[in-house]
Amino acid sequence: MPELALSSFLFLLLLLFFLFFDPLSATHLPFSRDRRLGRSIHGHVSLLEENMVSEGSAELCNIFNGRWVFDESYPLYSSQSCPYISSRVNCKYNGRPDSDYQKWRWQPDTCNVPRFDGEKLLEGLRGKRLMIVGDSLDRSMWESLVCMLLSYSPDITKSIQLNYPFNVFRALEYNASVEFFWAPFLVDLDMELVLGQPKRVLKPYEIEGNAQAWRGVDILIFNSAHYWTHLGGLKSWDYIEYENGLYEDLDRMFIYQKGMETWASWIDSNLDPQKTRVFFRSISPIHTDPSQWDEPNGNRCVNETEPITQDAFLSPIPPQMTIIETVLKQMKFPVYFFNITRLSDYRKDAHPSVYTSGDGEMRYGSASPADCSHWCVSGVPDIWNELLAFLLLY
Ligand SMILES: *[C@@H]1O[C@H](CO)[C@@H](O)[C@H](O)[C@H]1NC(C)=O
Ligand SMILES: *[C@@H]1O[C@H](CO)[C@@H](O)[C@H](O)[C@H]1NC(C)=O
Ligand SMILES: *[C@@H]1O[C@H](CO)[C@@H](O)[C@H](O)[C@H]1NC(C)=O
């Protein structure tokens, strides 16, 4: 079995790595390396290699295997002092009284992720555009990254545009931008006249409309998952275009796969791995069913103040995860699988829950269910960004 040979080889390498370097000592980075982001230094890392980064201090370290460590020196910024956080995920603004959920950092098992260094990241982004593409969870990631950068360098010359479907933060001295583009399906969703009425038509085989937004961007972080399963009033289309017909609905995971294949083939035929780095963020887990962590009488994630500690309480792998892994494996372009699903799944404590109304009031007693799918900002998205910065810089 070639897989077996490969894994024993990797194990041997890992062993050598541990013998000659000490990846767990906090400060030293044992490699001298090319820190330019544009060269695709992790370009040859594909999903098949299980996220093992083959150059630099992240060498042979699957940063997604690890544990949460309570650390009083977090969060990296105060949500009260950052004006760019959407009110519905600004839990402190909405009255959330506890703060421990902001004080966990992610500790990989076999390496250390350095604390976020905003200046280093901006230096690495000099002359470049980074864009996060996706849904409201990705917008939280953008808001978090902007807050992290501004808290690190409060006096930076900047411009910020919030202009749907774009959010753009520019660090002017660095000629760098950190952008968000709203495209929760990645593929196109167009308004069209259907029998004379304007209707939202989801097009799993078309992406050129959205792709205009990210053409020419240097570093791309994509995600798409939750919008494909929304039901009832949350469903974002009136029709799905499929084989020259319009359908009100189709098998959701079938059509998700078609959409992701359209995205993958666009990336394969339009981007050059020497010029562009592409990440795909895996699905963000939700915590709506407390029987998952053996509290059958709970109400979603309401009143949860501590992470899950037992692996047995983690969620089953969502179907989108399996589908996107299959799609990525068939690609030519080496997309880096930003595999945050499991690490985030420990964090039942970190959702807005009832502190989400967006008007500074908590939702106790209201009819709307607690929000156990978004994350409080600051919180878990900061850690995603800390990992992203690590992958970009080290
Ligand atoms: C994603 O991470 C989880 C746990 O950290 C792991 O079990 C899974 O195999 C990873 N998936 C891929 C494709 O690397
Ligand atoms: C600024 O960055 C853009 C790419 O984001 C690049 O095209 C342009 O040449 C840069 N301008 C300067 C003055 O470096
Ligand atoms: C959460 O805690 C509050 C305050 O202690 C309490 O009033 C409420 O009933 C609790 N909710 C649940 C679902 O346990």
Short mmCIF file of C-alpha atoms and ligand atoms in Angstrom, two decimals:
data_model
loop_
_atom_site.label_atom_id
_atom_site.label_comp_id
_atom_site.label_asym_id
_atom_site.label_seq_id
_atom_site.Cartn_x
_atom_site.Cartn_y
_atom_site.Cartn_z
CA MET A 1 0.00 0.00 0.00
CA PRO A 2 1.58 3.31 -1.06
CA GLU A 3 -0.40 5.13 1.66
CA LEU A 4 1.21 2.95 4.27
CA ALA A 5 4.66 3.58 2.90
CA LEU A 6 3.93 7.30 2.84
CA SER A 7 2.72 7.37 6.41
CA SER A 8 5.70 5.45 7.75
CA PHE A 9 7.92 7.83 5.85
CA LEU A 10 6.15 10.83 7.35
CA PHE A 11 6.37 9.26 10.76
CA LEU A 12 10.10 8.83 10.35
CA LEU A 13 10.41 12.45 9.30
CA LEU A 14 8.37 13.50 12.29
CA LEU A 15 10.64 11.49 14.55
CA LEU A 16 13.73 13.11 13.07
CA PHE A 17 12.10 16.49 13.44
CA PHE A 18 11.52 15.89 17.13
CA LEU A 19 15.04 14.61 17.62
CA PHE A 20 16.74 17.56 16.02
CA PHE A 21 14.44 20.45 16.77
CA ASP A 22 12.29 21.18 19.68
CA PRO A 23 9.05 22.33 18.15
CA LEU A 24 7.42 22.79 21.52
CA SER A 25 9.79 25.36 22.88
CA ALA A 26 7.84 28.52 22.60
CA THR A 27 9.97 31.11 20.95
CA HIS A 28 12.39 29.61 18.53
CA LEU A 29 11.52 29.07 14.94
CA PRO A 30 14.07 26.59 13.73
CA PHE A 31 14.06 27.54 10.06
CA SER A 32 15.28 30.45 8.08
CA ARG A 33 12.79 30.92 5.37
CA ASP A 34 11.22 32.92 2.66
CA ARG A 35 8.56 35.00 4.30
CA ARG A 36 7.08 36.46 1.17
CA LEU A 37 3.45 35.49 1.05
CA GLY A 38 3.13 35.62 -2.68
CA ARG A 39 5.38 32.70 -3.41
CA SER A 40 3.28 29.74 -2.84
CA ILE A 41 5.44 28.29 -0.11
CA HIS A 42 2.74 25.92 0.98
CA GLY A 43 1.55 25.52 -2.56
CA HIS A 44 2.28 21.85 -2.83
CA VAL A 45 0.44 21.01 0.35
CA SER A 46 -2.74 19.35 -0.62
CA LEU A 47 -5.59 17.81 1.23
CA LEU A 48 -4.06 14.40 0.61
CA GLU A 49 -1.17 15.28 2.82
CA GLU A 50 -3.55 15.83 5.71
CA ASN A 51 -2.59 19.45 6.18
CA MET A 52 1.00 18.71 6.89
CA VAL A 53 2.79 21.87 5.96
CA SER A 54 6.10 20.83 4.47
CA GLU A 55 8.22 23.92 4.92
CA GLY A 56 8.88 26.21 7.81
CA SER A 57 8.12 25.97 11.47
CA ALA A 58 4.74 24.45 10.80
CA GLU A 59 6.65 21.52 9.34
CA LEU A 60 4.96 18.22 9.91
CA CYS A 61 2.55 19.83 12.27
CA ASN A 62 -1.14 19.36 11.75
CA ILE A 63 -2.17 22.55 13.48
CA PHE A 64 -5.78 21.38 13.63
CA ASN A 65 -4.98 18.57 16.03
CA GLY A 66 -4.62 19.94 19.50
CA ARG A 67 -6.55 21.33 22.44
CA TRP A 68 -7.91 24.56 23.85
CA VAL A 69 -5.81 26.13 26.59
CA PHE A 70 -7.19 28.74 28.97
CA ASP A 71 -5.02 31.83 28.68
CA GLU A 72 -5.73 35.02 30.65
CA SER A 73 -3.79 37.06 28.12
CA TYR A 74 -6.65 36.64 25.63
CA PRO A 75 -8.74 38.06 23.95
CA LEU A 76 -6.46 39.85 21.49
CA TYR A 77 -8.67 42.97 21.59
CA SER A 78 -11.64 44.28 23.44
CA SER A 79 -14.86 43.98 21.46
CA GLN A 80 -16.08 47.20 23.08
CA SER A 81 -13.21 49.12 21.51
CA CYS A 82 -13.64 47.81 17.98
CA PRO A 83 -16.44 49.53 16.06
CA TYR A 84 -16.52 47.08 13.13
CA ILE A 85 -18.23 44.15 14.83
CA SER A 86 -21.79 43.40 13.68
CA SER A 87 -24.00 44.00 16.66
CA ARG A 88 -25.60 40.56 16.48
CA VAL A 89 -22.25 38.86 17.18
CA ASN A 90 -20.96 41.50 19.57
CA CYS A 91 -21.97 39.50 22.64
CA LYS A 92 -20.49 41.95 25.13
CA TYR A 93 -22.53 44.77 23.62
CA ASN A 94 -25.59 42.57 23.90
CA GLY A 95 -24.97 42.08 27.60
CA ARG A 96 -23.18 38.77 27.85
CA PRO A 97 -21.89 38.82 31.44
CA ASP A 98 -19.22 36.09 31.38
CA SER A 99 -15.86 36.50 29.63
CA ASP A 100 -14.05 33.20 29.89
CA TYR A 101 -15.21 32.22 26.41
CA GLN A 102 -12.81 34.86 25.04
CA LYS A 103 -9.79 33.47 26.86
CA TRP A 104 -9.05 30.21 25.14
CA ARG A 105 -6.27 29.78 22.64
CA TRP A 106 -5.69 26.79 20.43
CA GLN A 107 -2.62 24.68 21.19
CA PRO A 108 -1.66 22.23 18.44
CA ASP A 109 -0.20 18.96 19.72
CA THR A 110 3.11 19.11 17.88
CA CYS A 111 3.98 22.78 17.39
CA ASN A 112 3.27 26.23 18.75
CA VAL A 113 1.28 28.91 17.04
CA PRO A 114 2.86 32.25 17.83
CA ARG A 115 0.64 34.92 19.28
CA PHE A 116 -0.90 37.10 16.57
CA ASP A 117 1.50 39.79 15.37
CA GLY A 118 -0.44 42.35 13.35
CA GLU A 119 2.59 44.20 12.11
CA LYS A 120 4.18 41.05 10.81
CA LEU A 121 0.99 40.12 9.02
CA LEU A 122 0.68 43.55 7.42
CA GLU A 123 4.31 43.39 6.38
CA GLY A 124 3.61 40.03 4.78
CA LEU A 125 0.56 41.46 3.06
CA ARG A 126 2.44 44.46 1.68
CA GLY A 127 1.18 45.20 -1.82
CA LYS A 128 -1.34 42.39 -1.61
CA ARG A 129 -5.03 41.73 -1.30
CA LEU A 130 -6.44 39.11 1.01
CA MET A 131 -10.12 38.27 0.60
CA ILE A 132 -12.46 36.15 2.69
CA VAL A 133 -15.41 34.95 0.63
CA GLY A 134 -18.58 33.46 2.02
CA ASP A 135 -21.41 34.02 4.49
CA SER A 136 -21.96 35.78 7.81
CA LEU A 137 -19.48 33.47 9.57
CA ASP A 138 -16.86 34.64 7.12
CA ARG A 139 -17.90 38.23 7.74
CA SER A 140 -17.26 37.58 11.44
CA MET A 141 -13.82 36.31 10.49
CA TRP A 142 -13.18 39.53 8.55
CA GLU A 143 -14.47 41.71 11.41
CA SER A 144 -12.30 39.80 13.84
CA LEU A 145 -9.19 40.16 11.65
CA VAL A 146 -9.74 43.89 11.24
CA CYS A 147 -10.15 44.29 15.01
CA MET A 148 -7.00 42.22 15.60
CA LEU A 149 -4.98 44.37 13.20
CA LEU A 150 -6.30 47.64 14.60
CA SER A 151 -5.76 46.64 18.16
CA TYR A 152 -2.17 45.71 17.31
CA SER A 153 -1.53 48.92 15.37
CA PRO A 154 -4.11 51.46 16.55
CA ASP A 155 -2.50 54.41 14.75
CA ILE A 156 -2.25 52.85 11.34
CA THR A 157 -3.43 54.92 8.36
CA LYS A 158 -6.43 53.05 7.07
CA SER A 159 -9.61 53.19 5.11
CA ILE A 160 -12.64 51.03 5.69
CA GLN A 161 -15.52 50.61 3.27
CA LEU A 162 -18.63 48.70 4.20
CA ASN A 163 -20.33 48.53 0.88
CA TYR A 164 -22.43 45.38 0.40
CA PRO A 165 -21.44 42.87 -0.94
CA PHE A 166 -17.90 44.11 -0.16
CA ASN A 167 -16.19 45.06 3.09
CA VAL A 168 -12.70 46.43 2.48
CA PHE A 169 -10.07 47.34 5.05
CA ARG A 170 -6.98 49.03 3.59
CA ALA A 171 -3.74 49.59 5.46
CA LEU A 172 -2.54 52.50 3.36
CA GLU A 173 1.14 52.55 4.29
CA TYR A 174 1.34 48.89 3.39
CA ASN A 175 -0.79 49.10 0.28
CA ALA A 176 -2.47 46.01 1.69
CA SER A 177 -6.11 45.13 1.88
CA VAL A 178 -8.15 42.67 3.89
CA GLU A 179 -11.50 42.19 2.24
CA PHE A 180 -14.75 40.31 2.63
CA PHE A 181 -17.04 39.42 -0.22
CA TRP A 182 -20.55 38.16 0.42
CA ALA A 183 -21.16 34.97 -1.61
CA PRO A 184 -22.62 32.32 0.68
CA PHE A 185 -23.01 29.80 -2.17
CA LEU A 186 -19.81 30.83 -4.00
CA VAL A 187 -21.77 30.10 -7.20
CA ASP A 188 -24.13 32.70 -8.63
CA LEU A 189 -27.51 33.62 -7.19
CA ASP A 190 -29.22 36.00 -9.58
CA MET A 191 -32.43 37.98 -9.63
CA GLU A 192 -34.32 37.03 -12.78
CA LEU A 193 -37.79 37.40 -14.16
CA VAL A 194 -39.66 34.13 -13.90
CA LEU A 195 -43.14 34.34 -15.45
CA GLY A 196 -42.85 38.10 -15.20
CA GLN A 197 -41.95 38.10 -11.49
CA PRO A 198 -38.47 38.90 -10.10
CA LYS A 199 -37.17 35.71 -8.49
CA ARG A 200 -33.92 34.58 -6.87
CA VAL A 201 -32.38 31.86 -9.01
CA LEU A 202 -29.52 29.80 -7.63
CA LYS A 203 -27.15 28.61 -10.38
CA PRO A 204 -24.97 25.73 -9.24
CA TYR A 205 -23.26 25.61 -12.64
CA GLU A 206 -22.42 29.33 -12.91
CA ILE A 207 -19.88 31.34 -10.97
CA GLU A 208 -18.55 34.00 -13.35
CA GLY A 209 -20.73 36.70 -11.76
CA ASN A 210 -19.16 36.24 -8.31
CA ALA A 211 -15.72 35.32 -9.62
CA GLN A 212 -15.26 38.87 -10.90
CA ALA A 213 -14.98 39.90 -7.25
CA TRP A 214 -12.00 37.68 -6.48
CA ARG A 215 -10.13 37.65 -9.77
CA GLY A 216 -6.66 39.12 -9.18
CA VAL A 217 -6.76 38.73 -5.39
CA ASP A 218 -3.52 37.29 -3.93
CA ILE A 219 -4.83 35.30 -0.98
CA LEU A 220 -8.32 33.82 -0.98
CA ILE A 221 -10.16 32.14 1.86
CA PHE A 222 -13.37 30.49 0.70
CA ASN A 223 -16.15 28.74 2.51
CA SER A 224 -19.63 27.54 1.62
CA ALA A 225 -21.76 25.15 3.63
CA HIS A 226 -24.68 26.30 5.74
CA TYR A 227 -26.71 28.23 3.19
CA TRP A 228 -27.30 25.06 1.18
CA THR A 229 -29.32 23.52 4.00
CA HIS A 230 -31.46 26.46 5.09
CA LEU A 231 -35.17 25.72 5.13
CA GLY A 232 -38.38 27.74 5.12
CA GLY A 233 -37.92 31.48 5.47
CA LEU A 234 -34.14 31.14 5.65
CA LYS A 235 -33.91 29.50 2.24
CA SER A 236 -32.22 32.08 -0.02
CA TRP A 237 -33.52 31.03 -3.43
CA ASP A 238 -36.88 30.78 -5.14
CA TYR A 239 -35.56 28.42 -7.81
CA ILE A 240 -32.52 26.31 -8.54
CA GLU A 241 -31.46 26.15 -12.17
CA TYR A 242 -30.68 22.56 -13.13
CA GLU A 243 -30.42 21.04 -16.59
CA ASN A 244 -32.40 23.82 -18.27
CA GLY A 245 -35.19 23.60 -15.72
CA LEU A 246 -36.09 25.58 -12.62
CA TYR A 247 -36.77 23.68 -9.42
CA GLU A 248 -38.01 24.96 -6.11
CA ASP A 249 -35.83 22.40 -4.41
CA LEU A 250 -33.46 19.53 -5.14
CA ASP A 251 -31.49 17.13 -3.00
CA ARG A 252 -29.45 19.61 -1.00
CA MET A 253 -26.18 17.70 -0.76
CA PHE A 254 -26.35 16.67 -4.41
CA ILE A 255 -26.67 20.28 -5.47
CA TYR A 256 -24.04 21.41 -2.95
CA GLN A 257 -21.59 19.03 -4.58
CA LYS A 258 -22.45 20.42 -8.05
CA GLY A 259 -21.88 23.96 -6.79
CA MET A 260 -18.56 23.13 -5.19
CA GLU A 261 -17.43 21.33 -8.36
CA THR A 262 -18.23 24.47 -10.34
CA TRP A 263 -16.14 26.51 -7.89
CA ALA A 264 -13.29 23.96 -8.06
CA SER A 265 -13.19 23.93 -11.81
CA TRP A 266 -13.13 27.74 -11.89
CA ILE A 267 -10.14 27.75 -9.55
CA ASP A 268 -8.38 25.03 -11.55
CA SER A 269 -8.78 26.79 -14.85
CA ASN A 270 -8.30 30.42 -13.80
CA LEU A 271 -5.71 30.62 -11.03
CA ASP A 272 -1.98 30.03 -10.97
CA PRO A 273 -0.66 28.47 -7.74
CA GLN A 274 2.55 30.47 -8.13
CA LYS A 275 0.58 33.70 -7.85
CA THR A 276 -2.42 32.95 -5.69
CA ARG A 277 -2.90 31.12 -2.44
CA VAL A 278 -6.26 29.54 -1.90
CA PHE A 279 -7.73 28.25 1.34
CA PHE A 280 -11.05 26.53 1.86
CA ARG A 281 -12.42 26.88 5.37
CA SER A 282 -14.28 23.77 6.48
CA ILE A 283 -17.80 23.97 7.90
CA SER A 284 -18.29 25.78 11.18
CA PRO A 285 -20.11 23.53 13.67
CA ILE A 286 -23.34 24.45 15.45
CA HIS A 287 -24.45 23.61 18.98
CA THR A 288 -28.21 23.45 18.90
CA ASP A 289 -28.64 20.01 20.42
CA PRO A 290 -27.45 19.79 24.04
CA SER A 291 -27.96 16.02 24.13
CA GLN A 292 -24.73 16.03 22.11
CA TRP A 293 -22.88 16.92 25.32
CA ASP A 294 -25.21 14.93 27.52
CA GLU A 295 -27.46 17.72 28.76
CA PRO A 296 -30.75 16.55 27.28
CA ASN A 297 -32.69 19.15 29.26
CA GLY A 298 -30.68 22.12 28.09
CA ASN A 299 -31.90 24.79 25.70
CA ARG A 300 -29.57 24.81 22.70
CA CYS A 301 -26.29 26.46 23.80
CA VAL A 302 -27.96 28.79 26.32
CA ASN A 303 -25.91 29.30 29.50
CA GLU A 304 -22.97 27.27 28.23
CA THR A 305 -19.81 28.85 29.61
CA GLU A 306 -17.24 26.12 29.12
CA PRO A 307 -15.94 24.24 26.08
CA ILE A 308 -16.67 20.58 25.52
CA THR A 309 -13.90 18.55 27.11
CA GLN A 310 -14.70 15.03 25.98
CA ASP A 311 -14.14 13.98 22.40
CA ALA A 312 -17.13 11.67 22.73
CA PHE A 313 -19.35 14.78 22.87
CA LEU A 314 -18.18 16.17 19.52
CA SER A 315 -20.61 16.21 16.60
CA PRO A 316 -20.68 13.68 13.81
CA ILE A 317 -18.92 14.85 10.64
CA PRO A 318 -21.35 17.04 8.67
CA PRO A 319 -22.08 15.81 5.12
CA GLN A 320 -20.74 19.05 3.58
CA MET A 321 -17.33 18.19 5.05
CA THR A 322 -17.16 14.83 3.28
CA ILE A 323 -18.35 16.36 0.01
CA ILE A 324 -15.89 19.24 -0.01
CA GLU A 325 -13.01 16.90 0.86
CA THR A 326 -13.91 14.77 -2.16
CA VAL A 327 -14.13 17.83 -4.41
CA LEU A 328 -10.80 19.25 -3.20
CA LYS A 329 -9.03 15.93 -3.70
CA GLN A 330 -9.99 15.96 -7.36
CA MET A 331 -8.56 19.42 -7.99
CA LYS A 332 -5.31 20.25 -9.76
CA PHE A 333 -4.84 23.49 -7.83
CA PRO A 334 -3.37 22.88 -4.35
CA VAL A 335 -6.09 24.36 -2.17
CA TYR A 336 -5.21 24.39 1.51
CA PHE A 337 -7.99 22.81 3.57
CA PHE A 338 -8.43 25.13 6.55
CA ASN A 339 -9.83 22.43 8.75
CA ILE A 340 -11.39 24.26 11.70
CA THR A 341 -14.52 22.12 12.08
CA ARG A 342 -13.39 19.90 14.88
CA LEU A 343 -11.46 22.46 16.87
CA SER A 344 -14.46 24.79 16.78
CA ASP A 345 -16.76 21.95 17.75
CA TYR A 346 -15.34 21.99 21.28
CA ARG A 347 -16.63 25.55 21.70
CA LYS A 348 -20.27 25.18 22.71
CA ASP A 349 -19.60 28.10 25.06
CA ALA A 350 -18.67 30.62 22.39
CA HIS A 351 -21.89 31.33 20.47
CA PRO A 352 -23.97 34.49 20.90
CA SER A 353 -26.81 32.38 22.31
CA VAL A 354 -29.31 34.88 23.72
CA TYR A 355 -26.91 37.85 23.51
CA THR A 356 -27.56 38.51 19.88
CA SER A 357 -30.51 40.77 19.31
CA GLY A 358 -28.30 43.47 17.87
CA ASP A 359 -29.97 46.22 19.87
CA GLY A 360 -27.98 45.68 23.01
CA GLU A 361 -30.72 43.63 24.64
CA MET A 362 -30.57 39.96 25.43
CA ARG A 363 -33.10 37.64 23.94
CA TYR A 364 -34.41 35.92 27.08
CA GLY A 365 -38.11 35.45 26.81
CA SER A 366 -38.23 36.31 23.15
CA ALA A 367 -39.62 33.88 20.63
CA SER A 368 -36.48 33.69 18.52
CA PRO A 369 -34.30 30.71 19.26
CA ALA A 370 -30.85 31.34 20.71
CA ASP A 371 -28.11 31.74 18.09
CA CYS A 372 -25.84 28.72 18.43
CA SER A 373 -24.29 28.84 14.98
CA HIS A 374 -22.56 32.23 14.78
CA TRP A 375 -19.66 32.97 17.12
CA CYS A 376 -19.22 35.84 19.52
CA VAL A 377 -16.67 38.38 18.29
CA SER A 378 -14.21 38.56 19.91
CA GLY A 379 -13.93 34.80 20.29
CA VAL A 380 -13.45 31.75 18.10
CA PRO A 381 -12.95 33.66 14.78
CA ASP A 382 -9.89 35.36 16.35
CA ILE A 383 -8.34 31.94 16.74
CA TRP A 384 -9.15 31.00 13.15
CA ASN A 385 -7.31 34.17 12.15
CA GLU A 386 -4.38 33.44 14.40
CA LEU A 387 -4.03 30.07 12.66
CA LEU A 388 -4.43 31.69 9.25
CA ALA A 389 -1.70 34.23 10.01
CA PHE A 390 0.53 31.37 11.13
CA LEU A 391 -0.02 29.52 7.85
CA LEU A 392 0.69 32.67 5.88
CA LEU A 393 3.79 33.75 7.74
CA TYR A 394 5.70 30.81 9.14
C1 LIG B 1 -9.75 17.59 9.72
O1 LIG B 1 -9.39 17.56 11.06
C2 LIG B 1 -9.91 16.46 11.78
C3 LIG B 1 -9.50 16.56 13.23
O2 LIG B 1 -8.64 17.55 13.53
C4 LIG B 1 -9.40 15.16 11.18
O3 LIG B 1 -9.98 14.08 11.85
C5 LIG B 1 -9.76 15.12 9.71
O4 LIG B 1 -9.19 13.98 9.12
C6 LIG B 1 -9.21 16.35 9.03
N1 LIG B 1 -9.59 16.32 7.63
C7 LIG B 1 -8.69 16.44 6.66
C8 LIG B 1 -9.20 16.29 5.28
O5 LIG B 1 -7.52 16.69 6.86
C1 LIG B 2 -0.64 48.18 -4.45
O1 LIG B 2 -1.14 46.85 -4.44
C2 LIG B 2 -1.76 46.43 -5.64
C3 LIG B 2 -2.24 45.01 -5.43
O2 LIG B 2 -3.08 44.94 -4.35
C4 LIG B 2 -0.76 46.48 -6.77
O3 LIG B 2 -1.42 46.13 -7.97
C5 LIG B 2 -0.18 47.88 -6.89
O4 LIG B 2 0.83 47.87 -7.85
C6 LIG B 2 0.39 48.32 -5.54
N1 LIG B 2 0.81 49.72 -5.63
C7 LIG B 2 2.01 50.12 -5.22
C8 LIG B 2 2.27 51.57 -5.34
O5 LIG B 2 2.83 49.34 -4.74
C1 LIG B 3 -29.91 30.35 32.10
O1 LIG B 3 -29.56 31.07 33.25
C2 LIG B 3 -30.49 32.09 33.62
C3 LIG B 3 -29.90 32.88 34.76
O2 LIG B 3 -29.36 32.04 35.74
C4 LIG B 3 -31.80 31.41 33.98
O3 LIG B 3 -32.76 32.40 34.33
C5 LIG B 3 -32.30 30.61 32.77
O4 LIG B 3 -33.45 29.90 33.13
C6 LIG B 3 -31.23 29.64 32.30
N1 LIG B 3 -31.68 29.07 31.04
C7 LIG B 3 -31.54 27.78 30.77
C8 LIG B 3 -32.08 27.30 29.46
O5 LIG B 3 -30.98 27.01 31.51
#
